[in-house]
Amino acid sequence: MIQAERILLEHALMDPLNERFVFLSDSCIPLYNFSYTYKYIFSTPTSFVDSFADTKEGRYNPKMDPVIPVDNWRKGSQWVILTRKHAQVVVKDRTVFPMFQQHCRRKSLPEFWREKPIIGDTSKQHNCITDEHYVQTLLAQEGLEGEITRRSLTHTSWDLKVNREWERRGWHPLTYKYSDATPELIQSIKGIDNIYYETEGRREWCTSKGKPAPCFLFARKFTKPAALRLFNMSAKGLPRPDE
């Protein structure tokens, strides 16, 4: 995944007019119209990178030290928005990425997710998911955290209490199905104005141009039927996500 993102950035950087580089999932929907989204992203000279110190989950592999010290280990959403400078840092990186290739591995899936048990002790495996750590750790390693807004503009729900169906469990966020896609859901996401980072005891109040603003411009994960339902609601004159 990270290698693919690096290739995409390398090609996008060939156009000197490209100033921001936005990573989105194919299950994302926009919450606002293009004009609002564009102005929001360009309201600050920083990148938007969800990034926080990761001290709980045992994802850091000590074999990365001293190239990547644990003090620079970060975690966050893969859905980042990078400035041109930071996109170039990612593409030119020849130090952090090789360490991830060698020492960052995803842990075996939980028992309930697999059809067959895994032989051997997996308790000591480092559950390192590259796309949740690489950009964040690289920017920390390069001393560039002062140049980022430390939050993602893409909303993802990990609240498994909402629905405990088996297909909604595991290492994937909640997937919004057809029945979930309502104007009320969209308004509830648009109403979020702060994010709390438990590992740092940090609450990020969302702003744009120095004024309070919604935290998110996009939301995921929506199935195709769910996205089409919202589109049809808009076509019929019901409240649109950008209103």
PDB file of C-alpha atoms in Angstrom:
ATOM      1  CA  MET A   1       0.000   0.000   0.000  1.00  0.00           C
ATOM      2  CA  ILE A   2       2.745   2.461   0.954  1.00  0.00           C
ATOM      3  CA  GLN A   3       4.754   1.653  -2.152  1.00  0.00           C
ATOM      4  CA  ALA A   4       1.669   2.345  -4.280  1.00  0.00           C
ATOM      5  CA  GLU A   5       1.158   5.698  -2.548  1.00  0.00           C
ATOM      6  CA  ARG A   6       4.791   6.641  -3.135  1.00  0.00           C
ATOM      7  CA  ILE A   7       4.426   5.853  -6.844  1.00  0.00           C
ATOM      8  CA  LEU A   8       1.219   7.894  -7.078  1.00  0.00           C
ATOM      9  CA  LEU A   9       2.901  10.852  -5.389  1.00  0.00           C
ATOM     10  CA  GLU A  10       5.950  10.599  -7.639  1.00  0.00           C
ATOM     11  CA  HIS A  11       3.778  10.879 -10.745  1.00  0.00           C
ATOM     12  CA  ALA A  12       1.545  13.602  -9.286  1.00  0.00           C
ATOM     13  CA  LEU A  13       4.617  15.691  -8.442  1.00  0.00           C
ATOM     14  CA  MET A  14       5.534  15.802 -12.130  1.00  0.00           C
ATOM     15  CA  ASP A  15       2.869  18.470 -12.561  1.00  0.00           C
ATOM     16  CA  PRO A  16       4.310  21.647 -10.983  1.00  0.00           C
ATOM     17  CA  LEU A  17       0.798  23.054 -10.506  1.00  0.00           C
ATOM     18  CA  ASN A  18      -0.209  20.326  -8.036  1.00  0.00           C
ATOM     19  CA  GLU A  19       0.029  21.844  -4.549  1.00  0.00           C
ATOM     20  CA  ARG A  20      -2.002  19.410  -2.421  1.00  0.00           C
ATOM     21  CA  PHE A  21      -2.132  15.628  -2.562  1.00  0.00           C
ATOM     22  CA  VAL A  22      -5.269  14.012  -1.146  1.00  0.00           C
ATOM     23  CA  PHE A  23      -5.561  10.316  -0.352  1.00  0.00           C
ATOM     24  CA  LEU A  24      -9.121   8.989  -0.269  1.00  0.00           C
ATOM     25  CA  SER A  25     -10.705   5.563  -0.173  1.00  0.00           C
ATOM     26  CA  ASP A  26     -13.062   4.318  -2.879  1.00  0.00           C
ATOM     27  CA  SER A  27     -15.635   4.012  -0.084  1.00  0.00           C
ATOM     28  CA  CYS A  28     -15.420   7.729   0.791  1.00  0.00           C
ATOM     29  CA  ILE A  29     -18.145  10.275   0.200  1.00  0.00           C
ATOM     30  CA  PRO A  30     -17.770  14.079   0.261  1.00  0.00           C
ATOM     31  CA  LEU A  31     -19.597  15.915   3.033  1.00  0.00           C
ATOM     32  CA  TYR A  32     -19.420  19.343   1.369  1.00  0.00           C
ATOM     33  CA  ASN A  33     -19.287  20.791  -2.118  1.00  0.00           C
ATOM     34  CA  PHE A  34     -16.027  21.261  -4.005  1.00  0.00           C
ATOM     35  CA  SER A  35     -15.711  24.981  -3.326  1.00  0.00           C
ATOM     36  CA  TYR A  36     -15.988  24.574   0.458  1.00  0.00           C
ATOM     37  CA  THR A  37     -13.636  21.585   0.432  1.00  0.00           C
ATOM     38  CA  TYR A  38     -11.008  23.410  -1.635  1.00  0.00           C
ATOM     39  CA  LYS A  39     -11.082  26.531   0.544  1.00  0.00           C
ATOM     40  CA  TYR A  40     -10.871  24.447   3.732  1.00  0.00           C
ATOM     41  CA  ILE A  41      -7.817  22.495   2.559  1.00  0.00           C
ATOM     42  CA  PHE A  42      -6.031  25.647   1.377  1.00  0.00           C
ATOM     43  CA  SER A  43      -6.968  27.652   4.477  1.00  0.00           C
ATOM     44  CA  THR A  44      -3.684  26.547   6.047  1.00  0.00           C
ATOM     45  CA  PRO A  45      -0.167  25.983   4.661  1.00  0.00           C
ATOM     46  CA  THR A  46       0.050  22.708   6.595  1.00  0.00           C
ATOM     47  CA  SER A  47      -0.593  19.104   5.674  1.00  0.00           C
ATOM     48  CA  PHE A  48      -3.479  17.303   7.376  1.00  0.00           C
ATOM     49  CA  VAL A  49      -2.013  14.170   8.939  1.00  0.00           C
ATOM     50  CA  ASP A  50      -3.691  12.274  11.753  1.00  0.00           C
ATOM     51  CA  SER A  51      -0.677  11.612  13.984  1.00  0.00           C
ATOM     52  CA  PHE A  52      -0.249  10.664  17.620  1.00  0.00           C
ATOM     53  CA  ALA A  53       2.247   8.877  19.846  1.00  0.00           C
ATOM     54  CA  ASP A  54       1.643   5.127  19.813  1.00  0.00           C
ATOM     55  CA  THR A  55       2.611   3.612  23.156  1.00  0.00           C
ATOM     56  CA  LYS A  56      -0.003   0.942  23.879  1.00  0.00           C
ATOM     57  CA  GLU A  57      -0.434  -1.615  21.148  1.00  0.00           C
ATOM     58  CA  GLY A  58       3.049  -3.071  20.726  1.00  0.00           C
ATOM     59  CA  ARG A  59       3.297  -2.112  17.064  1.00  0.00           C
ATOM     60  CA  TYR A  60       6.790  -0.682  17.327  1.00  0.00           C
ATOM     61  CA  ASN A  61       9.499  -3.208  16.548  1.00  0.00           C
ATOM     62  CA  PRO A  62      12.697  -2.536  18.563  1.00  0.00           C
ATOM     63  CA  LYS A  63      14.690  -3.774  15.566  1.00  0.00           C
ATOM     64  CA  MET A  64      13.945  -0.408  13.946  1.00  0.00           C
ATOM     65  CA  ASP A  65      16.128   1.302  16.528  1.00  0.00           C
ATOM     66  CA  PRO A  66      18.386   3.303  16.221  1.00  0.00           C
ATOM     67  CA  VAL A  67      17.323   4.272  12.679  1.00  0.00           C
ATOM     68  CA  ILE A  68      13.777   4.944  13.925  1.00  0.00           C
ATOM     69  CA  PRO A  69      13.824   5.594  17.693  1.00  0.00           C
ATOM     70  CA  VAL A  70      10.663   4.811  19.611  1.00  0.00           C
ATOM     71  CA  ASP A  71      10.262   8.522  20.428  1.00  0.00           C
ATOM     72  CA  ASN A  72       9.516   9.142  16.741  1.00  0.00           C
ATOM     73  CA  TRP A  73       7.041   6.269  16.397  1.00  0.00           C
ATOM     74  CA  ARG A  74       3.615   7.571  15.384  1.00  0.00           C
ATOM     75  CA  LYS A  75       0.242   6.178  14.439  1.00  0.00           C
ATOM     76  CA  GLY A  76      -2.749   7.621  12.604  1.00  0.00           C
ATOM     77  CA  SER A  77      -5.152   7.403   9.710  1.00  0.00           C
ATOM     78  CA  GLN A  78      -3.741   6.644   6.269  1.00  0.00           C
ATOM     79  CA  TRP A  79      -6.103   9.197   4.692  1.00  0.00           C
ATOM     80  CA  VAL A  80      -3.743  12.155   4.654  1.00  0.00           C
ATOM     81  CA  ILE A  81      -3.582  15.422   2.726  1.00  0.00           C
ATOM     82  CA  LEU A  82      -0.014  16.469   1.982  1.00  0.00           C
ATOM     83  CA  THR A  83       1.561  19.709   0.870  1.00  0.00           C
ATOM     84  CA  ARG A  84       3.959  19.553  -2.040  1.00  0.00           C
ATOM     85  CA  LYS A  85       6.941  19.757   0.315  1.00  0.00           C
ATOM     86  CA  HIS A  86       5.772  16.795   2.375  1.00  0.00           C
ATOM     87  CA  ALA A  87       4.861  14.768  -0.706  1.00  0.00           C
ATOM     88  CA  GLN A  88       8.440  15.252  -1.883  1.00  0.00           C
ATOM     89  CA  VAL A  89       9.727  14.072   1.501  1.00  0.00           C
ATOM     90  CA  VAL A  90       7.753  10.837   1.102  1.00  0.00           C
ATOM     91  CA  VAL A  91       8.984  10.211  -2.436  1.00  0.00           C
ATOM     92  CA  LYS A  92      12.635  10.967  -1.624  1.00  0.00           C
ATOM     93  CA  ASP A  93      12.719   8.886   1.564  1.00  0.00           C
ATOM     94  CA  ARG A  94      15.453   6.259   1.461  1.00  0.00           C
ATOM     95  CA  THR A  95      15.797   5.674   5.210  1.00  0.00           C
ATOM     96  CA  VAL A  96      12.456   5.108   6.934  1.00  0.00           C
ATOM     97  CA  PHE A  97      10.732   3.150   4.169  1.00  0.00           C
ATOM     98  CA  PRO A  98      13.378   0.361   4.024  1.00  0.00           C
ATOM     99  CA  MET A  99      13.031  -0.120   7.791  1.00  0.00           C
ATOM    100  CA  PHE A 100       9.280  -0.528   7.388  1.00  0.00           C
ATOM    101  CA  GLN A 101       9.836  -3.070   4.628  1.00  0.00           C
ATOM    102  CA  GLN A 102      12.079  -5.115   6.899  1.00  0.00           C
ATOM    103  CA  HIS A 103      10.433  -4.828  10.297  1.00  0.00           C
ATOM    104  CA  CYS A 104       6.798  -3.758   9.916  1.00  0.00           C
ATOM    105  CA  ARG A 105       4.479  -6.759   9.607  1.00  0.00           C
ATOM    106  CA  ARG A 106       0.774  -7.207  10.206  1.00  0.00           C
ATOM    107  CA  LYS A 107      -0.112  -9.583  13.034  1.00  0.00           C
ATOM    108  CA  SER A 108      -2.200 -12.672  12.303  1.00  0.00           C
ATOM    109  CA  LEU A 109      -5.943 -12.059  12.231  1.00  0.00           C
ATOM    110  CA  PRO A 110      -7.949 -12.681  15.425  1.00  0.00           C
ATOM    111  CA  GLU A 111      -9.307 -16.165  15.984  1.00  0.00           C
ATOM    112  CA  PHE A 112     -12.904 -15.226  15.200  1.00  0.00           C
ATOM    113  CA  TRP A 113     -11.843 -13.913  11.774  1.00  0.00           C
ATOM    114  CA  ARG A 114     -10.060 -17.081  10.597  1.00  0.00           C
ATOM    115  CA  GLU A 115     -11.401 -20.425   9.468  1.00  0.00           C
ATOM    116  CA  LYS A 116      -8.308 -22.308  10.675  1.00  0.00           C
ATOM    117  CA  PRO A 117      -6.214 -21.701  13.814  1.00  0.00           C
ATOM    118  CA  ILE A 118      -2.582 -20.639  13.515  1.00  0.00           C
ATOM    119  CA  ILE A 119      -0.023 -22.997  14.995  1.00  0.00           C
ATOM    120  CA  GLY A 120       2.429 -21.325  17.351  1.00  0.00           C
ATOM    121  CA  ASP A 121       2.482 -18.411  19.754  1.00  0.00           C
ATOM    122  CA  THR A 122       1.414 -15.144  18.099  1.00  0.00           C
ATOM    123  CA  SER A 123       1.277 -13.124  21.326  1.00  0.00           C
ATOM    124  CA  LYS A 124       4.739 -11.632  20.742  1.00  0.00           C
ATOM    125  CA  GLN A 125       4.109 -10.543  17.166  1.00  0.00           C
ATOM    126  CA  HIS A 126       4.312  -6.818  16.456  1.00  0.00           C
ATOM    127  CA  ASN A 127       1.044  -5.784  14.854  1.00  0.00           C
ATOM    128  CA  CYS A 128       2.571  -3.190  12.548  1.00  0.00           C
ATOM    129  CA  ILE A 129       0.272  -1.914   9.808  1.00  0.00           C
ATOM    130  CA  THR A 130       2.440   0.194   7.520  1.00  0.00           C
ATOM    131  CA  ASP A 131      -0.192   2.572   6.167  1.00  0.00           C
ATOM    132  CA  GLU A 132      -1.194   3.578   9.718  1.00  0.00           C
ATOM    133  CA  HIS A 133       2.374   4.465  10.715  1.00  0.00           C
ATOM    134  CA  TYR A 134       4.621   5.320   7.784  1.00  0.00           C
ATOM    135  CA  VAL A 135       3.801   8.928   6.830  1.00  0.00           C
ATOM    136  CA  GLN A 136       3.289   9.925  10.458  1.00  0.00           C
ATOM    137  CA  THR A 137       6.586   8.401  11.588  1.00  0.00           C
ATOM    138  CA  LEU A 138       8.495   9.759   8.585  1.00  0.00           C
ATOM    139  CA  LEU A 139       7.387  13.341   9.232  1.00  0.00           C
ATOM    140  CA  ALA A 140       8.256  12.995  12.931  1.00  0.00           C
ATOM    141  CA  GLN A 141      11.637  11.556  11.988  1.00  0.00           C
ATOM    142  CA  GLU A 142      12.301  14.517   9.683  1.00  0.00           C
ATOM    143  CA  GLY A 143      11.317  17.035  12.371  1.00  0.00           C
ATOM    144  CA  LEU A 144       8.321  18.273  10.383  1.00  0.00           C
ATOM    145  CA  GLU A 145       5.496  17.803  12.880  1.00  0.00           C
ATOM    146  CA  GLY A 146       5.323  21.552  13.370  1.00  0.00           C
ATOM    147  CA  GLU A 147       4.243  21.823   9.729  1.00  0.00           C
ATOM    148  CA  ILE A 148       1.200  19.553   9.966  1.00  0.00           C
ATOM    149  CA  THR A 149      -2.320  19.814  11.332  1.00  0.00           C
ATOM    150  CA  ARG A 150      -2.442  16.608  13.341  1.00  0.00           C
ATOM    151  CA  ARG A 151      -5.816  15.263  12.300  1.00  0.00           C
ATOM    152  CA  SER A 152      -7.427  13.618   9.304  1.00  0.00           C
ATOM    153  CA  LEU A 153     -10.216  15.243   7.311  1.00  0.00           C
ATOM    154  CA  THR A 154     -11.790  11.827   6.654  1.00  0.00           C
ATOM    155  CA  HIS A 155     -14.225  10.481   9.237  1.00  0.00           C
ATOM    156  CA  THR A 156     -14.064   6.787  10.095  1.00  0.00           C
ATOM    157  CA  SER A 157     -16.144   5.069  12.765  1.00  0.00           C
ATOM    158  CA  TRP A 158     -14.495   2.386  14.889  1.00  0.00           C
ATOM    159  CA  ASP A 159     -17.363   2.192  17.388  1.00  0.00           C
ATOM    160  CA  LEU A 160     -18.141  -1.524  17.310  1.00  0.00           C
ATOM    161  CA  LYS A 161     -20.855  -1.039  19.943  1.00  0.00           C
ATOM    162  CA  VAL A 162     -23.077   0.393  17.204  1.00  0.00           C
ATOM    163  CA  ASN A 163     -23.387  -2.974  15.505  1.00  0.00           C
ATOM    164  CA  ARG A 164     -21.878  -6.298  16.505  1.00  0.00           C
ATOM    165  CA  GLU A 165     -22.555  -8.264  13.332  1.00  0.00           C
ATOM    166  CA  TRP A 166     -19.620 -10.552  12.603  1.00  0.00           C
ATOM    167  CA  GLU A 167     -18.831  -8.981   9.242  1.00  0.00           C
ATOM    168  CA  ARG A 168     -18.394  -5.634  11.000  1.00  0.00           C
ATOM    169  CA  ARG A 169     -15.776  -6.879  13.432  1.00  0.00           C
ATOM    170  CA  GLY A 170     -12.013  -7.157  13.110  1.00  0.00           C
ATOM    171  CA  TRP A 171      -9.410  -4.615  12.052  1.00  0.00           C
ATOM    172  CA  HIS A 172     -11.725  -2.736   9.762  1.00  0.00           C
ATOM    173  CA  PRO A 173     -13.926   0.247  10.608  1.00  0.00           C
ATOM    174  CA  LEU A 174     -17.682   0.224  10.560  1.00  0.00           C
ATOM    175  CA  THR A 175     -19.132  -0.091   7.060  1.00  0.00           C
ATOM    176  CA  TYR A 176     -22.253   1.971   6.444  1.00  0.00           C
ATOM    177  CA  LYS A 177     -24.841  -0.052   4.566  1.00  0.00           C
ATOM    178  CA  TYR A 178     -27.955   1.051   2.697  1.00  0.00           C
ATOM    179  CA  SER A 179     -30.104   1.285   5.829  1.00  0.00           C
ATOM    180  CA  ASP A 180     -27.460   3.401   7.584  1.00  0.00           C
ATOM    181  CA  ALA A 181     -27.313   6.073   4.869  1.00  0.00           C
ATOM    182  CA  THR A 182     -29.590   8.809   6.189  1.00  0.00           C
ATOM    183  CA  PRO A 183     -29.425  12.620   6.385  1.00  0.00           C
ATOM    184  CA  GLU A 184     -29.255  12.227  10.164  1.00  0.00           C
ATOM    185  CA  LEU A 185     -26.042  10.218   9.889  1.00  0.00           C
ATOM    186  CA  ILE A 186     -24.442  12.824   7.632  1.00  0.00           C
ATOM    187  CA  GLN A 187     -25.459  15.666   9.929  1.00  0.00           C
ATOM    188  CA  SER A 188     -24.077  13.838  12.972  1.00  0.00           C
ATOM    189  CA  ILE A 189     -20.682  13.482  11.262  1.00  0.00           C
ATOM    190  CA  LYS A 190     -20.695  17.106  10.129  1.00  0.00           C
ATOM    191  CA  GLY A 191     -21.475  18.159  13.692  1.00  0.00           C
ATOM    192  CA  ILE A 192     -18.202  16.789  15.100  1.00  0.00           C
ATOM    193  CA  ASP A 193     -16.011  19.738  16.113  1.00  0.00           C
ATOM    194  CA  ASN A 194     -13.256  18.083  18.160  1.00  0.00           C
ATOM    195  CA  ILE A 195     -11.208  14.883  18.356  1.00  0.00           C
ATOM    196  CA  TYR A 196      -9.713  13.359  21.506  1.00  0.00           C
ATOM    197  CA  TYR A 197      -6.393  11.474  21.363  1.00  0.00           C
ATOM    198  CA  GLU A 198      -6.303   9.196  24.386  1.00  0.00           C
ATOM    199  CA  THR A 199      -2.625   8.196  24.221  1.00  0.00           C
ATOM    200  CA  GLU A 200      -1.551  11.848  24.388  1.00  0.00           C
ATOM    201  CA  GLY A 201      -4.395  13.228  26.496  1.00  0.00           C
ATOM    202  CA  ARG A 202      -4.856  15.739  23.686  1.00  0.00           C
ATOM    203  CA  ARG A 203      -8.114  17.214  22.424  1.00  0.00           C
ATOM    204  CA  GLU A 204      -7.919  18.722  18.956  1.00  0.00           C
ATOM    205  CA  TRP A 205     -10.507  21.455  18.396  1.00  0.00           C
ATOM    206  CA  CYS A 206     -11.111  21.813  14.687  1.00  0.00           C
ATOM    207  CA  THR A 207     -10.671  25.192  13.038  1.00  0.00           C
ATOM    208  CA  SER A 208     -10.390  26.756   9.600  1.00  0.00           C
ATOM    209  CA  LYS A 209      -8.811  30.190   9.160  1.00  0.00           C
ATOM    210  CA  GLY A 210      -8.657  30.484  12.935  1.00  0.00           C
ATOM    211  CA  LYS A 211     -12.392  29.956  13.425  1.00  0.00           C
ATOM    212  CA  PRO A 212     -14.295  26.890  14.720  1.00  0.00           C
ATOM    213  CA  ALA A 213     -15.075  24.513  11.869  1.00  0.00           C
ATOM    214  CA  PRO A 214     -16.302  20.965  11.251  1.00  0.00           C
ATOM    215  CA  CYS A 215     -13.563  18.374  11.640  1.00  0.00           C
ATOM    216  CA  PHE A 216     -14.298  16.339   8.526  1.00  0.00           C
ATOM    217  CA  LEU A 217     -14.691  16.933   4.795  1.00  0.00           C
ATOM    218  CA  PHE A 218     -15.116  13.266   3.854  1.00  0.00           C
ATOM    219  CA  ALA A 219     -16.557  10.124   5.437  1.00  0.00           C
ATOM    220  CA  ARG A 220     -16.143   6.372   4.992  1.00  0.00           C
ATOM    221  CA  LYS A 221     -16.804   3.429   4.681  1.00  0.00           C
ATOM    222  CA  PHE A 222     -19.963   3.540   2.555  1.00  0.00           C
ATOM    223  CA  THR A 223     -21.096   0.643   0.409  1.00  0.00           C
ATOM    224  CA  LYS A 224     -22.136   1.470  -3.145  1.00  0.00           C
ATOM    225  CA  PRO A 225     -25.878   1.080  -2.323  1.00  0.00           C
ATOM    226  CA  ALA A 226     -25.442   3.396   0.679  1.00  0.00           C
ATOM    227  CA  ALA A 227     -23.681   6.049  -1.401  1.00  0.00           C
ATOM    228  CA  LEU A 228     -26.308   5.795  -4.144  1.00  0.00           C
ATOM    229  CA  ARG A 229     -29.075   6.198  -1.577  1.00  0.00           C
ATOM    230  CA  LEU A 230     -27.561   9.486  -0.413  1.00  0.00           C
ATOM    231  CA  PHE A 231     -27.158  10.590  -4.024  1.00  0.00           C
ATOM    232  CA  ASN A 232     -30.801   9.806  -4.790  1.00  0.00           C
ATOM    233  CA  MET A 233     -31.934  11.687  -1.684  1.00  0.00           C
ATOM    234  CA  SER A 234     -30.046  14.708  -2.956  1.00  0.00           C
ATOM    235  CA  ALA A 235     -31.584  14.373  -6.428  1.00  0.00           C
ATOM    236  CA  LYS A 236     -35.067  14.297  -4.891  1.00  0.00           C
ATOM    237  CA  GLY A 237     -34.481  17.544  -3.040  1.00  0.00           C
ATOM    238  CA  LEU A 238     -33.803  16.121   0.411  1.00  0.00           C
ATOM    239  CA  PRO A 239     -31.014  17.743   2.456  1.00  0.00           C
ATOM    240  CA  ARG A 240     -27.692  17.311   0.666  1.00  0.00           C
ATOM    241  CA  PRO A 241     -24.398  16.586   2.450  1.00  0.00           C
ATOM    242  CA  ASP A 242     -23.038  19.994   1.366  1.00  0.00           C
ATOM    243  CA  GLU A 243     -25.935  22.006   2.758  1.00  0.00           C
TER     244      GLU A 243
END
